[in-house]
JSON list of C-alpha atoms in Angstrom, two decimals:
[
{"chain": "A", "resi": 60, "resn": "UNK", "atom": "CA", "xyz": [-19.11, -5.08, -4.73]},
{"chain": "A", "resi": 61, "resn": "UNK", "atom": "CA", "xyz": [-16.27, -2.98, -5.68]},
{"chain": "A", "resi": 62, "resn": "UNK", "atom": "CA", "xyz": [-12.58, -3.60, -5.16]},
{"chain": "A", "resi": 63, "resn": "UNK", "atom": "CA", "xyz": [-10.43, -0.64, -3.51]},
{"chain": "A", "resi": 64, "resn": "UNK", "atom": "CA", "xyz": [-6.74, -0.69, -1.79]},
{"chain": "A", "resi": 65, "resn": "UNK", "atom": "CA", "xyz": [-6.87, 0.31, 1.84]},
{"chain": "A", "resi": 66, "resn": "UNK", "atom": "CA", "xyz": [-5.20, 3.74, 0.88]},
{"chain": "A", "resi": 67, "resn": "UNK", "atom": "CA", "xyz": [-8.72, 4.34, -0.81]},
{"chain": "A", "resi": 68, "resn": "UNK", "atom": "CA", "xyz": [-11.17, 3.97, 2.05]},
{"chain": "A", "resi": 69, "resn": "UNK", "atom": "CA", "xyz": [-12.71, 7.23, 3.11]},
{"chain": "A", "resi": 70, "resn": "UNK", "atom": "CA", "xyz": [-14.03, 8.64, 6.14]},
{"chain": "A", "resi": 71, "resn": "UNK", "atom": "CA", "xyz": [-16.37, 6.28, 7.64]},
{"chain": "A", "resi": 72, "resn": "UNK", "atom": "CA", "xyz": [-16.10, 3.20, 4.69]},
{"chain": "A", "resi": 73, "resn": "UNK", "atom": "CA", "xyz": [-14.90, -0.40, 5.29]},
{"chain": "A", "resi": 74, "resn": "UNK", "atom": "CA", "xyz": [-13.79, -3.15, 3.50]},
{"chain": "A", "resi": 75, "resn": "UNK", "atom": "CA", "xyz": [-13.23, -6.90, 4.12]},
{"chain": "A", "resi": 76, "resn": "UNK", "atom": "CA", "xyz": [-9.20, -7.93, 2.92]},
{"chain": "A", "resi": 77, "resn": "UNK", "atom": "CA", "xyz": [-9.03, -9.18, -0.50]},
{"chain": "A", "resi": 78, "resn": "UNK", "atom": "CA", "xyz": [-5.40, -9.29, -1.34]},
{"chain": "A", "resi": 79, "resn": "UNK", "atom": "CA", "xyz": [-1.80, -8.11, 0.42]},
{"chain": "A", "resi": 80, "resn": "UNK", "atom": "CA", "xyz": [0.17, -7.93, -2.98]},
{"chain": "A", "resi": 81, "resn": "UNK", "atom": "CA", "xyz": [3.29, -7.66, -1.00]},
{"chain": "A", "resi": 82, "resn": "UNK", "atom": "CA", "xyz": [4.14, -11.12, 0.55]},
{"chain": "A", "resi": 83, "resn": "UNK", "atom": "CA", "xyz": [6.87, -9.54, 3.10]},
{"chain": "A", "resi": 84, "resn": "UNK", "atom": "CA", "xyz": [4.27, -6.44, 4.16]},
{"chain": "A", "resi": 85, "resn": "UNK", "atom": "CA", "xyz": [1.69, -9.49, 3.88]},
{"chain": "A", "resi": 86, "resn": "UNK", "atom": "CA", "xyz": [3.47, -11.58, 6.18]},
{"chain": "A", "resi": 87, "resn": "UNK", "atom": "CA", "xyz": [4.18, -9.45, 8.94]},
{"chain": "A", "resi": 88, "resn": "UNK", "atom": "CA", "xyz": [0.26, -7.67, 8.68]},
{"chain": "A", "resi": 89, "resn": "UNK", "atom": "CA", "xyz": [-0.98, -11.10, 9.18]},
{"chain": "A", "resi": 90, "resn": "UNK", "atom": "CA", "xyz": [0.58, -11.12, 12.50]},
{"chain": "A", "resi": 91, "resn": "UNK", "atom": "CA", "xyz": [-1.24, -8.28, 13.33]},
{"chain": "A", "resi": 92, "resn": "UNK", "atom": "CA", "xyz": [-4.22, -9.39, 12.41]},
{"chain": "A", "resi": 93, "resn": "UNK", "atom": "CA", "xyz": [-4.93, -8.10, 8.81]},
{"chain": "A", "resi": 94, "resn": "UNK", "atom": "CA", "xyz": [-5.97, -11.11, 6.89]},
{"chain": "A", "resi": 95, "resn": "UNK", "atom": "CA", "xyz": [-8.02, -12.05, 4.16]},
{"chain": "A", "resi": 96, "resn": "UNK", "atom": "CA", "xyz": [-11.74, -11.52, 5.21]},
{"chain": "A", "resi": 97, "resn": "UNK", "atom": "CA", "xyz": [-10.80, -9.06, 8.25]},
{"chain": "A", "resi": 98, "resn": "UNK", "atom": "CA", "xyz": [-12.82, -5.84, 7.93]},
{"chain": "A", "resi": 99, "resn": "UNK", "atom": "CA", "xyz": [-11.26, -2.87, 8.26]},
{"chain": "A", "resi": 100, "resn": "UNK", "atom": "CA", "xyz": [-12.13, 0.70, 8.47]},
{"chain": "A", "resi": 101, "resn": "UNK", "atom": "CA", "xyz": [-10.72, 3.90, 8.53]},
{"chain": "A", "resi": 102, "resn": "UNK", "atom": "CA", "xyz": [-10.30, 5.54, 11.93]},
{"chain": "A", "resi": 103, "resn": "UNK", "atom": "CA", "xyz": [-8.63, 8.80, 11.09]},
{"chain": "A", "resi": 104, "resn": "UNK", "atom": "CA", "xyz": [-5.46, 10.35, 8.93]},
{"chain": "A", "resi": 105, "resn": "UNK", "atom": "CA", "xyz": [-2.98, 12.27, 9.89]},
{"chain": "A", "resi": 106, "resn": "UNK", "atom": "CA", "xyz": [-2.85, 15.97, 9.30]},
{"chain": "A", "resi": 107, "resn": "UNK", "atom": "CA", "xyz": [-0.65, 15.87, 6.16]},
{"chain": "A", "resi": 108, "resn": "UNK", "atom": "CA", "xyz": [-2.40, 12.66, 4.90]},
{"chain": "A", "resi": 109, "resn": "UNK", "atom": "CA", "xyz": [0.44, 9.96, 5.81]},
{"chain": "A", "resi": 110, "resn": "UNK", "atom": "CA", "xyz": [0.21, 7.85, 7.78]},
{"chain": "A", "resi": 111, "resn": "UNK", "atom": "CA", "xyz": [-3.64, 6.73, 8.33]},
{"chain": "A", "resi": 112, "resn": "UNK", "atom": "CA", "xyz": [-5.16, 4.88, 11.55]},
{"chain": "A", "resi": 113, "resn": "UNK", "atom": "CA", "xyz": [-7.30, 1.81, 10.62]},
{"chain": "A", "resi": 114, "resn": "UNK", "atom": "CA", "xyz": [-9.76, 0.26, 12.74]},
{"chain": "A", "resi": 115, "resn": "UNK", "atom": "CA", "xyz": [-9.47, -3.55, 12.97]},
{"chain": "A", "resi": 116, "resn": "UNK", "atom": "CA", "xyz": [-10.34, -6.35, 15.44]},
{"chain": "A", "resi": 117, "resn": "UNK", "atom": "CA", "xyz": [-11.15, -3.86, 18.04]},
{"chain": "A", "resi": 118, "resn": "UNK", "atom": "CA", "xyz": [-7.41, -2.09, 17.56]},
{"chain": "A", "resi": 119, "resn": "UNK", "atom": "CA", "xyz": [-5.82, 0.68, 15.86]},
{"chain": "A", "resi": 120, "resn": "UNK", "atom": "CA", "xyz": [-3.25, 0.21, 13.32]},
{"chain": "A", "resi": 121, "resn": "UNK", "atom": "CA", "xyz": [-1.43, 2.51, 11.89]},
{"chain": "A", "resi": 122, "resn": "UNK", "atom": "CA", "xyz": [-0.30, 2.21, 7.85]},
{"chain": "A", "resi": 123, "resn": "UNK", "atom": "CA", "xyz": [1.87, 4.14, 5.53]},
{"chain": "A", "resi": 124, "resn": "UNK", "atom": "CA", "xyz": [-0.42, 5.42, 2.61]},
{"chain": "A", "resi": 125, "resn": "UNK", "atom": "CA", "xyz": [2.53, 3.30, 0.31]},
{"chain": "A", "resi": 126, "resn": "UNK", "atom": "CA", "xyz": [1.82, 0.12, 2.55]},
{"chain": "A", "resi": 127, "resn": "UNK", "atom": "CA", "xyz": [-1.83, 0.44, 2.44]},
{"chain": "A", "resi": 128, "resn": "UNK", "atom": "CA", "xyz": [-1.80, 0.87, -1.36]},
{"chain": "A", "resi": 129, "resn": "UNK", "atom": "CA", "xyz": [-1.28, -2.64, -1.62]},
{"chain": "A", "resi": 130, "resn": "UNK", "atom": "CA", "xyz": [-4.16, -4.47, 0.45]},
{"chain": "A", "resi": 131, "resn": "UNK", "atom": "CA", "xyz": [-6.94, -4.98, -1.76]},
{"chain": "A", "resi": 132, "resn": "UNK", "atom": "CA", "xyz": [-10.70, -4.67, -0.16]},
{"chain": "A", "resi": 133, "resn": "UNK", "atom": "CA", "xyz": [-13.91, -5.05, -1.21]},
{"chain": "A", "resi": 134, "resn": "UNK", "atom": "CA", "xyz": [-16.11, -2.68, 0.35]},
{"chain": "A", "resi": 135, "resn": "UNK", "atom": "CA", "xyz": [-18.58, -3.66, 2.94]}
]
């Protein structure tokens, strides 16, 4: 399996959380529900590439390409 940040997934790709390597921005995503072994996929980006909608627990979230740079997957 390879390992990828969030900021990597492409159109239609998931991944199951790895590693937050922020403990602040890993703190308050656990709250919304990104967590080690959550799967996550990307739902869409923004016109000029920043931010870009995720797809998790049957919600959207919505992540700075900086933030998402530092959740490690492993894609599914």
């Amino acid at each position: 399996m390879e390992a990828v940040t969030l900021a990597d997934l492409g159109p239609g790709q998931s991944g199951c959380v790895v590693k937050i390597a922020d403990d602040a921005l890993g703190h308050n995503l656990a709250a919304m529900g990104l967590v080690r072994g959550a799967t996550v996929s990307l739902n869409r980006t923004a016109p000029m590439g920043n931010p870009r909608i995720y797809a998790i627990k049957g919600y959207q979230l919505s992540l700075r390409n900086e933030d998402a740079r530092k959740v490690l997957l492993r894609l599914s």
